Amino acid sequence: MPDSDDEYIQDVSDDEAGAHQVGRVTGPSTRRGAGQGARGTGGWEVTRTWENVVEGEDGTISGTVEGLLEAGKRKRLLKDTTPLQRGIIRHLILILDLSTAMAEKDLKPTRYLLTLRYAQEFVTEYFEQNPISQLGIIGMRDGLAVRVSDMSGNPNDHTGHLKTLREQEPKGHPSLQNALDMARAALFHAPSHGTREILLIFGSLLSSDPGDIHTTINALATSHITASVIGLAAQVAICRTLVSRTNPALNPDEAYSVCLNEQHYRDLFMKATTPPVTAKSSDPSGRTNGNTDNDHDGGGSKSSLLMMGFPSRIVESVKSLCACHSRPSRGGYLCSRCSSKVCALPSTCPACGLTLILSTHLARSYHHLFPLRNWKEVSWPRASLRRNQPGCFGCGTHFPEIPKASMGKEVVHVKGRTDGIREREKDAGFAAMGREGATTAGVSESGRYECPVCGMFFCIDCDVFAHEVVHNCPGCQSREAGLEIEEDHGGELNGHQQLMHTQFGQGGDDDVEMENGD
């Protein structure tokens, strides 16, 4: 058996070694050897991202890693918190692409499996953020539209059907027109006090339609159904036309996005859990609300009264059939109007059509109308003025120690003092003593984040938890409780109450206000 050929060693010139970088650059190639000139011209440009990593004083890069992680958390939180009128009662149809294009592996493990996993997470988060809303799922496969789950307010109904899709394989071409027609039929009877929305996950570059899809898009616009698209490949012209026609007051780039990677795909998916802003234009279609008689002019965005029931949970000694599924069960909820039993809330009474919810469901939907304000980054000079709070007000985690160095000159007003103004001399070398990674926009160099209302300092984890889960500030809630206690006791406070009274700016030497931080 003849020996194999010698290993090929490329002759690299000095010029080529200097130009070996990731990113296409123009100019002739200097590659030598067999097949010279047979391949395309241009070199590659390398981005040395590892050179941006800075070691800390202890010789490790843990500070840089923590700064990058913190920057990622803050990026999700820094959003517009302007109170706007939003449709908190939503009716959404999720359309999933189940064609052969979803078998691609550019998103790990495949587009198909990753989409099903993110869809399950989306269903859970959707009902967590919109507990009094409805959701339905439609699939596109083999040129047909497949109904995955009917419109329902129970997340278990949708996650169960999504799990069964994992046992199937993507097949055929998608039919966007058939899926939009089925979605329009499902949203046709949605009441006027709720929104009509379509979220399309499109991984293909074509659509196998039986007719003119522009007629279907015009029908969606006439029915006041808004559509948003998440692309997995490239932008498709018909999808951009869809979002432009159904969202005339919105920039198409805000309603149509193409994911870059797995994390970006998930962020776009979870972005749809926030209710859309209610359009100012009235609904000329004359749709009326079946639960109220106040929509005389059919204005979809006008204020109207909606009758709801708040039933209490019961536990029976013997099993009885529920009105929603006709299944025997001991527990359930009795409709406050007709006393029919339903299994879970929120739901619509099958007998009288009354919307049945709990007070907690209504409270969880309220935070979309008045979102929690973004907390501000705290600089080292600002942190040095609040040495009485060494740890996070929420979880008690200790903050990084304040350096002894200082910078610049700042004038600080101190409430309750006769001199009124105090000057602090600062060294110029203080700015370089921030944490590694703190130069990123939105990241605090001191690891502290201040609520603009109560003035308390929090860590990044409490910042994320307060804005994404509880949607309330612990400091503001404690302040309201402290004021109520003060009123109940006629102004007499004990030691713990007096401490909280001082922290929240009710007098004392620790309540300071920066006038000029530089």
Coordinates of C-alpha atoms in Angstrom, one line a residue:
M1 CA 0.0 0.0 0.0
P2 CA 1.6 3.3 -1.1
D3 CA 2.3 5.9 1.6
S4 CA 0.1 8.9 1.9
D5 CA 1.2 12.3 0.6
D6 CA 3.1 14.6 2.8
E7 CA 1.2 17.1 4.9
Y8 CA 0.5 20.3 3.0
I9 CA 2.2 23.3 4.6
Q10 CA 1.1 26.7 3.3
D11 CA 3.7 29.3 2.5
V12 CA 2.5 32.4 4.3
S13 CA 4.1 35.7 3.6
D14 CA 4.6 38.4 6.2
D15 CA 2.0 40.6 4.5
E16 CA -0.6 37.8 4.6
A17 CA 0.1 37.1 8.2
G18 CA -0.6 40.7 9.1
A19 CA -3.8 40.8 7.0
H20 CA -5.2 37.5 8.5
Q21 CA -8.3 39.0 10.2
V22 CA -12.0 38.0 10.5
G23 CA -14.3 40.1 8.3
R24 CA -14.1 40.5 4.6
V25 CA -11.7 43.1 3.2
T26 CA -11.1 44.1 -0.4
G27 CA -7.9 43.5 -2.3
P28 CA -6.2 40.6 -4.0
S29 CA -5.3 37.5 -2.0
T30 CA -1.7 36.7 -1.3
R31 CA -2.2 33.0 -0.8
R32 CA 0.4 30.8 -2.4
G33 CA 0.6 27.1 -3.3
A34 CA -1.6 24.8 -5.4
G35 CA -4.7 26.5 -6.9
Q36 CA -3.3 30.0 -6.6
G37 CA -5.8 32.5 -7.8
A38 CA -8.6 29.9 -8.1
R39 CA -10.4 31.0 -5.1
G40 CA -12.1 34.4 -4.5
T41 CA -10.2 37.5 -3.6
G42 CA -10.2 39.0 -0.2
G43 CA -8.8 38.3 3.2
W44 CA -10.3 37.9 6.7
E45 CA -10.2 40.2 9.6
V46 CA -9.8 38.9 13.2
T47 CA -11.4 40.7 16.1
R48 CA -9.3 40.0 19.2
T49 CA -12.1 40.2 21.8
W50 CA -9.9 38.5 24.4
E51 CA -7.8 41.7 24.6
N52 CA -10.7 43.5 26.1
V53 CA -10.7 41.3 29.2
V54 CA -9.0 43.2 32.1
E55 CA -7.6 41.4 35.1
G56 CA -8.6 42.7 38.5
E57 CA -6.3 43.5 41.4
D58 CA -6.5 39.9 42.6
G59 CA -5.2 38.7 39.2
T60 CA -8.5 37.1 38.1
I61 CA -11.2 38.2 35.5
S62 CA -14.1 37.5 37.9
G63 CA -14.8 41.2 38.1
T64 CA -15.1 41.5 34.3
V65 CA -17.3 38.4 34.0
E66 CA -19.6 39.8 36.7
G67 CA -19.7 43.1 34.9
L68 CA -20.7 41.5 31.6
L69 CA -23.4 39.5 33.3
E70 CA -24.7 42.5 35.1
A71 CA -24.8 44.4 31.8
G72 CA -26.9 41.7 30.3
K73 CA -29.4 41.9 33.1
R74 CA -29.6 45.7 32.9
K75 CA -30.1 45.6 29.2
R76 CA -33.4 43.7 29.6
L77 CA -34.6 46.2 32.3
L78 CA -33.8 49.5 30.6
K79 CA -37.0 50.1 28.7
D80 CA -39.5 52.8 28.4
T81 CA -41.6 53.1 31.6
T82 CA -44.0 55.8 30.4
P83 CA -47.6 54.9 31.5
L84 CA -49.6 54.1 28.4
Q85 CA -53.0 52.8 27.7
R86 CA -52.6 49.1 26.9
G87 CA -55.0 46.3 26.2
I88 CA -54.7 44.0 29.2
I89 CA -57.4 41.7 27.9
R90 CA -55.7 40.1 25.0
H91 CA -56.7 37.5 22.4
L92 CA -53.6 36.2 20.7
I93 CA -53.0 33.5 18.0
L94 CA -49.6 32.0 17.9
I95 CA -48.7 30.6 14.5
L96 CA -45.7 28.2 14.3
D97 CA -43.8 27.2 11.2
L98 CA -43.7 23.4 11.2
S99 CA -42.3 23.0 7.6
T100 CA -39.1 21.3 6.6
A101 CA -37.3 24.7 6.9
M102 CA -37.5 24.2 10.7
A103 CA -35.2 21.2 10.5
E104 CA -32.2 23.5 10.0
K105 CA -29.5 23.3 12.7
D106 CA -28.4 26.9 12.7
L107 CA -30.2 27.2 16.0
K108 CA -29.3 24.4 18.4
P109 CA -30.4 21.7 18.5
T110 CA -32.7 22.5 15.6
R111 CA -35.1 25.4 14.8
Y112 CA -38.0 23.0 15.3
L113 CA -37.1 21.8 18.8
L114 CA -35.9 25.2 20.0
T115 CA -39.1 26.8 18.8
L116 CA -41.2 24.2 20.6
R117 CA -39.2 24.8 23.8
Y118 CA -39.5 28.5 23.6
A119 CA -43.2 28.3 22.8
Q120 CA -43.8 26.4 26.0
E121 CA -41.9 29.0 28.0
F122 CA -43.8 31.7 26.1
V123 CA -47.2 30.2 27.1
T124 CA -46.2 30.1 30.7
E125 CA -44.9 33.7 30.7
Y126 CA -47.8 35.0 28.6
F127 CA -50.4 33.9 31.2
E128 CA -48.2 35.0 34.0
Q129 CA -48.1 38.6 32.6
N130 CA -51.6 38.5 31.1
P131 CA -53.7 36.3 33.4
I132 CA -57.1 37.4 32.0
S133 CA -56.1 36.9 28.4
Q134 CA -56.8 34.1 25.8
L135 CA -54.4 32.2 23.6
G136 CA -54.6 29.8 20.7
I137 CA -51.9 28.0 18.6
I138 CA -51.9 27.2 14.9
G139 CA -49.2 25.3 12.9
M140 CA -48.2 25.5 9.3
R141 CA -47.3 22.1 7.7
D142 CA -47.4 20.5 4.3
G143 CA -49.2 23.4 2.7
L144 CA -52.0 23.3 5.4
A145 CA -52.9 25.1 8.5
V146 CA -53.2 22.8 11.6
R147 CA -55.0 23.7 14.7
V148 CA -52.7 22.9 17.6
S149 CA -54.9 24.2 20.4
D150 CA -58.1 26.1 20.6
M151 CA -58.5 29.6 22.1
S152 CA -58.3 29.1 25.9
G153 CA -57.2 30.9 29.1
N154 CA -55.6 27.8 30.7
P155 CA -51.9 27.4 30.0
N156 CA -52.0 23.6 30.6
D157 CA -54.2 23.2 27.5
H158 CA -51.5 24.7 25.3
T159 CA -48.3 23.2 26.8
G160 CA -49.8 19.7 26.6
H161 CA -50.4 20.0 22.9
L162 CA -47.0 21.5 22.3
K163 CA -45.4 18.5 24.0
T164 CA -47.1 16.2 21.5
L165 CA -45.5 18.1 18.6
R166 CA -42.1 17.0 19.7
E167 CA -42.9 13.5 18.6
Q168 CA -43.6 14.7 15.1
E169 CA -41.2 15.9 12.4
P170 CA -41.4 19.1 10.3
K171 CA -42.9 18.4 6.9
G172 CA -43.7 20.1 3.6
H173 CA -44.0 23.8 2.9
P174 CA -45.8 26.4 5.0
S175 CA -49.0 28.1 3.9
L176 CA -49.1 31.6 5.3
Q177 CA -52.5 32.4 3.7
N178 CA -54.2 29.3 5.2
A179 CA -52.8 30.0 8.7
L180 CA -53.9 33.7 8.5
D181 CA -57.4 32.7 7.4
M182 CA -57.7 30.2 10.3
A183 CA -56.4 32.8 12.8
R184 CA -58.9 35.4 11.5
A185 CA -61.7 32.9 12.0
A186 CA -60.6 32.2 15.5
L187 CA -60.4 35.9 16.4
F188 CA -63.6 36.9 14.6
H189 CA -65.8 36.6 17.7
A190 CA -63.4 38.2 20.1
P191 CA -65.2 40.9 22.1
S192 CA -64.5 44.6 21.4
H193 CA -62.9 45.3 24.8
G194 CA -60.0 42.9 24.0
T195 CA -57.2 43.0 21.5
R196 CA -56.9 40.9 18.4
E197 CA -53.3 39.8 17.8
I198 CA -51.3 37.3 15.7
L199 CA -47.7 36.3 16.5
L200 CA -46.0 34.5 13.5
I201 CA -42.9 32.4 13.9
F202 CA -41.6 32.1 10.3
G203 CA -38.5 30.0 9.4
S204 CA -39.1 29.5 5.7
L205 CA -38.4 31.8 2.8
L206 CA -41.5 30.9 0.8
S207 CA -45.2 30.4 1.3
S208 CA -47.3 27.9 -0.6
D209 CA -50.7 29.7 -0.8
P210 CA -53.9 28.6 -2.7
G211 CA -54.9 32.1 -3.6
D212 CA -54.1 35.8 -3.4
I213 CA -52.6 36.4 0.1
H214 CA -52.9 40.1 -0.3
T215 CA -56.7 39.7 0.0
T216 CA -56.2 37.9 3.3
I217 CA -54.0 40.6 4.6
N218 CA -56.6 43.3 3.7
A219 CA -59.2 41.2 5.5
L220 CA -57.0 41.2 8.6
A221 CA -56.6 44.9 8.5
T222 CA -60.3 45.4 8.0
S223 CA -61.0 43.2 11.1
H224 CA -58.5 45.3 13.1
I225 CA -56.2 42.3 13.7
T226 CA -52.6 43.3 14.3
A227 CA -49.7 40.9 13.4
S228 CA -46.1 40.7 14.4
V229 CA -43.5 38.4 12.9
I230 CA -40.3 36.7 14.2
G231 CA -38.1 35.5 11.3
L232 CA -35.6 32.7 11.7
A233 CA -33.8 33.1 8.3
A234 CA -34.1 36.3 6.4
Q235 CA -36.7 39.0 6.0
V236 CA -39.4 38.0 3.6
A237 CA -41.3 40.7 1.6
I238 CA -44.7 39.3 2.2
C239 CA -44.1 39.3 6.0
R240 CA -43.1 42.9 5.9
T241 CA -46.2 43.7 4.0
L242 CA -48.3 41.9 6.6
V243 CA -46.9 43.9 9.5
S244 CA -47.1 47.2 7.6
R245 CA -50.8 46.7 6.6
T246 CA -51.9 45.5 10.0
N247 CA -49.9 48.0 12.1
P248 CA -50.2 51.3 10.2
A249 CA -49.2 53.4 13.2
L250 CA -46.1 51.3 14.0
N251 CA -42.7 51.1 12.5
P252 CA -42.4 47.8 10.5
D253 CA -39.0 47.2 12.1
E254 CA -40.6 47.1 15.6
A255 CA -43.2 44.4 14.5
Y256 CA -40.9 42.3 12.3
S257 CA -37.6 41.1 13.6
V258 CA -35.1 38.4 12.6
C259 CA -33.3 36.6 15.4
L260 CA -29.5 36.6 15.5
N261 CA -28.9 33.7 17.9
E262 CA -30.7 31.6 20.5
Q263 CA -30.8 34.2 23.2
H264 CA -31.9 36.9 20.8
Y265 CA -34.7 34.5 19.6
R266 CA -35.9 34.1 23.2
D267 CA -35.8 37.8 23.9
L268 CA -38.0 38.5 20.8
F269 CA -40.4 35.7 21.9
M270 CA -40.7 37.0 25.4
K271 CA -41.1 40.6 24.2
A272 CA -44.6 39.6 22.9
T273 CA -45.8 39.0 26.5
T274 CA -46.1 42.8 27.0
P275 CA -49.5 44.0 26.0
P276 CA -49.6 46.4 23.0
V277 CA -50.4 50.0 23.2
T278 CA -54.0 50.7 22.5
A279 CA -54.6 52.6 19.3
K280 CA -56.2 56.0 19.6
S281 CA -58.4 55.6 16.5
S282 CA -61.9 54.2 17.1
D283 CA -63.1 50.9 15.7
P284 CA -65.4 51.7 12.8
S285 CA -66.5 48.1 12.3
G286 CA -69.3 48.5 14.9
R287 CA -68.3 45.6 17.0
T288 CA -70.2 45.5 20.2
N289 CA -69.5 43.9 23.5
G290 CA -71.7 41.1 24.4
N291 CA -71.3 41.6 28.1
T292 CA -72.2 45.3 28.3
D293 CA -74.7 47.7 26.7
N294 CA -72.4 50.8 26.9
D295 CA -70.8 50.4 23.4
H296 CA -73.4 52.4 21.6
D297 CA -71.0 53.8 19.0
G298 CA -68.9 50.7 18.6
G299 CA -65.7 52.5 19.6
G300 CA -63.1 49.8 20.2
S301 CA -60.8 52.1 22.2
K302 CA -63.4 54.0 24.1
S303 CA -63.9 53.4 27.8
S304 CA -66.7 51.0 28.7
L305 CA -67.8 48.9 31.6
L306 CA -67.2 45.2 31.6
M307 CA -69.0 42.8 33.9
M308 CA -66.9 40.2 35.7
G309 CA -67.5 37.7 38.4
F310 CA -65.2 36.9 41.3
P311 CA -66.2 33.5 42.5
S312 CA -64.8 31.7 45.6
R313 CA -63.3 28.2 45.6
I314 CA -65.5 25.3 46.9
V315 CA -64.7 21.8 48.0
E316 CA -67.6 19.4 47.8
S317 CA -68.1 16.1 49.7
V318 CA -69.0 14.2 46.6
K319 CA -67.8 14.7 43.0
S320 CA -69.9 16.6 40.5
L321 CA -69.5 17.4 36.8
C322 CA -68.0 20.8 35.9
A323 CA -69.7 22.9 33.2
C324 CA -66.5 23.5 31.2
H325 CA -65.3 19.9 30.6
S326 CA -68.1 17.7 32.0
R327 CA -65.5 16.0 34.2
P328 CA -66.3 14.8 37.8
S329 CA -64.3 16.7 40.5
R330 CA -64.7 17.8 44.1
G331 CA -63.2 21.3 43.8
G332 CA -64.0 24.2 41.6
Y333 CA -65.5 27.7 41.4
L334 CA -69.1 28.6 41.3
C335 CA -70.2 31.3 38.9
S336 CA -71.5 34.3 40.8
R337 CA -74.4 34.7 38.4
C338 CA -75.7 31.2 37.5
S339 CA -73.8 29.0 40.1
S340 CA -72.3 26.8 37.4
K341 CA -69.1 25.1 38.4
V342 CA -65.9 25.6 36.5
C343 CA -62.5 23.9 37.0
A344 CA -60.0 26.8 36.9
L345 CA -59.8 30.5 36.6
P346 CA -59.7 32.7 34.6
S347 CA -62.4 31.4 32.3
T348 CA -65.7 32.2 30.8
C349 CA -68.8 30.7 32.3
P350 CA -70.1 28.1 29.7
A351 CA -73.7 28.7 30.8
C352 CA -74.1 32.5 31.0
G353 CA -70.9 33.8 29.4
L354 CA -69.8 35.8 32.4
T355 CA -66.0 36.4 32.7
L356 CA -64.8 34.7 35.9
I357 CA -61.4 35.8 37.4
L358 CA -59.8 36.3 40.7
S359 CA -58.8 39.7 42.2
T360 CA -55.1 38.6 42.0
H361 CA -55.5 38.2 38.3
L362 CA -56.6 41.7 37.9
A363 CA -53.9 43.0 40.1
R364 CA -51.2 41.2 38.1
S365 CA -52.4 42.8 34.9
Y366 CA -52.4 46.3 36.5
H367 CA -48.6 46.7 36.4
H368 CA -48.6 47.0 32.6
L369 CA -50.6 50.2 32.9
F370 CA -48.3 51.8 35.5
P371 CA -44.8 50.1 35.1
L372 CA -42.2 50.4 37.8
R373 CA -39.7 53.2 37.0
N374 CA -36.2 52.3 36.1
W375 CA -33.7 52.5 38.9
K376 CA -30.7 54.8 38.5
E377 CA -27.0 53.8 38.6
V378 CA -25.2 55.0 41.7
S379 CA -21.8 56.5 41.3
W380 CA -19.1 56.2 44.0
P381 CA -19.6 59.9 45.1
R382 CA -23.3 59.3 45.5
A383 CA -22.6 56.0 47.4
S384 CA -20.2 57.7 49.8
L385 CA -23.0 60.0 51.0
R386 CA -25.0 57.0 52.1
R387 CA -22.6 55.0 54.3
N388 CA -25.5 54.1 56.6
Q389 CA -26.7 51.5 54.1
P390 CA -23.9 49.0 53.7
G391 CA -26.1 46.4 52.0
C392 CA -29.0 45.9 49.6
F393 CA -32.3 47.1 51.0
G394 CA -34.1 44.1 49.5
C395 CA -32.0 41.1 50.2
G396 CA -29.4 42.5 52.6
T397 CA -26.4 41.5 50.4
H398 CA -23.4 43.7 51.3
F399 CA -22.2 46.1 48.6
P400 CA -18.6 46.6 47.5
E401 CA -16.7 48.7 50.0
I402 CA -16.5 52.4 49.2
P403 CA -12.9 53.4 48.3
K404 CA -11.2 55.9 50.5
A405 CA -10.1 57.9 47.5
S406 CA -12.4 60.6 46.0
M407 CA -12.5 62.9 43.0
G408 CA -13.4 66.4 42.1
K409 CA -15.3 68.9 44.2
E410 CA -19.0 68.6 44.9
V411 CA -21.4 70.7 46.9
V412 CA -24.0 68.8 48.9
H413 CA -27.1 70.2 50.6
V414 CA -27.8 68.6 53.9
K415 CA -31.3 68.9 55.2
G416 CA -31.8 69.9 58.8
R417 CA -28.5 71.7 59.2
T418 CA -27.9 75.4 59.8
D419 CA -24.8 75.7 57.5
G420 CA -26.8 74.2 54.6
I421 CA -23.8 73.6 52.4
R422 CA -20.8 71.2 52.8
E423 CA -17.9 70.9 50.5
R424 CA -15.9 67.7 49.9
E425 CA -12.5 67.7 48.3
K426 CA -12.0 64.7 46.1
D427 CA -8.9 63.2 44.5
A428 CA -8.6 62.9 40.7
G429 CA -7.7 59.2 40.8
F430 CA -11.1 58.1 42.1
A431 CA -12.7 57.4 38.7
A432 CA -10.4 54.5 37.9
M433 CA -11.4 52.6 41.0
G434 CA -14.7 51.4 39.6
R435 CA -15.5 47.7 39.1
E436 CA -14.3 46.0 35.9
G437 CA -17.0 46.1 33.3
A438 CA -18.8 49.0 34.9
T439 CA -18.1 51.2 31.9
T440 CA -20.9 49.6 30.0
A441 CA -24.0 51.7 29.6
G442 CA -26.6 51.1 32.3
V443 CA -24.2 49.3 34.7
S444 CA -23.4 50.9 38.1
E445 CA -19.7 51.2 39.0
S446 CA -20.6 50.8 42.7
G447 CA -22.9 47.9 42.3
R448 CA -25.8 50.0 43.7
Y449 CA -29.1 51.0 42.0
E450 CA -31.2 53.7 43.5
C451 CA -35.0 53.9 43.3
P452 CA -35.8 57.5 42.2
V453 CA -38.9 57.6 44.5
C454 CA -37.7 56.3 47.9
G455 CA -34.0 56.7 47.4
M456 CA -33.1 53.2 48.6
F457 CA -30.1 51.3 47.2
F458 CA -30.5 47.8 45.7
C459 CA -28.3 45.1 44.1
I460 CA -28.7 44.0 40.5
D461 CA -30.5 40.8 41.4
C462 CA -33.2 42.7 43.4
D463 CA -33.4 45.2 40.5
V464 CA -34.3 42.3 38.1
F465 CA -36.6 40.7 40.6
A466 CA -38.5 43.9 41.3
H467 CA -39.0 44.8 37.7
E468 CA -39.7 41.4 36.2
V469 CA -41.5 39.5 39.0
V470 CA -43.1 41.6 41.7
H471 CA -43.3 44.9 39.8
N472 CA -43.1 46.9 43.0
C473 CA -40.3 48.6 44.9
P474 CA -39.7 47.1 48.4
G475 CA -38.5 50.5 49.6
C476 CA -41.6 52.3 48.5
Q477 CA -43.9 49.6 49.9
S478 CA -42.0 49.8 53.3
R479 CA -42.3 53.6 53.2
E480 CA -46.1 53.5 52.8
A481 CA -46.3 51.0 55.6
G482 CA -44.2 53.2 57.8
L483 CA -46.3 56.2 57.2
E484 CA -49.4 54.2 58.0
I485 CA -47.9 53.0 61.3
E486 CA -46.9 56.6 62.2
E487 CA -50.5 57.8 61.6
D488 CA -51.9 54.9 63.7
H489 CA -49.6 55.8 66.6
G490 CA -50.2 59.5 66.5
G491 CA -46.7 60.4 65.4
E492 CA -44.9 58.3 68.1
L493 CA -42.4 55.9 66.6
N494 CA -40.4 53.1 68.2
G495 CA -36.7 52.4 67.5
H496 CA -37.2 50.3 64.4
Q497 CA -39.8 52.7 63.0
Q498 CA -37.6 55.7 63.7
L499 CA -34.8 54.1 61.8
M500 CA -37.0 53.5 58.8
H501 CA -38.4 57.0 59.3
T502 CA -34.8 58.4 59.0
Q503 CA -33.8 56.3 56.0
F504 CA -36.7 57.6 54.0
G505 CA -35.9 61.2 54.4
Q506 CA -38.1 62.3 57.3
G507 CA -35.3 64.4 58.8
G508 CA -31.9 63.5 60.2
D509 CA -28.3 63.9 59.2
D510 CA -28.3 61.0 56.7
D511 CA -30.8 62.6 54.3
V512 CA -28.6 64.4 51.8
E513 CA -29.3 65.7 48.3
M514 CA -26.5 66.1 45.8
E515 CA -26.5 69.4 43.9
N516 CA -23.4 69.2 41.8
G517 CA -21.8 65.8 41.5
D518 CA -18.8 66.9 39.4

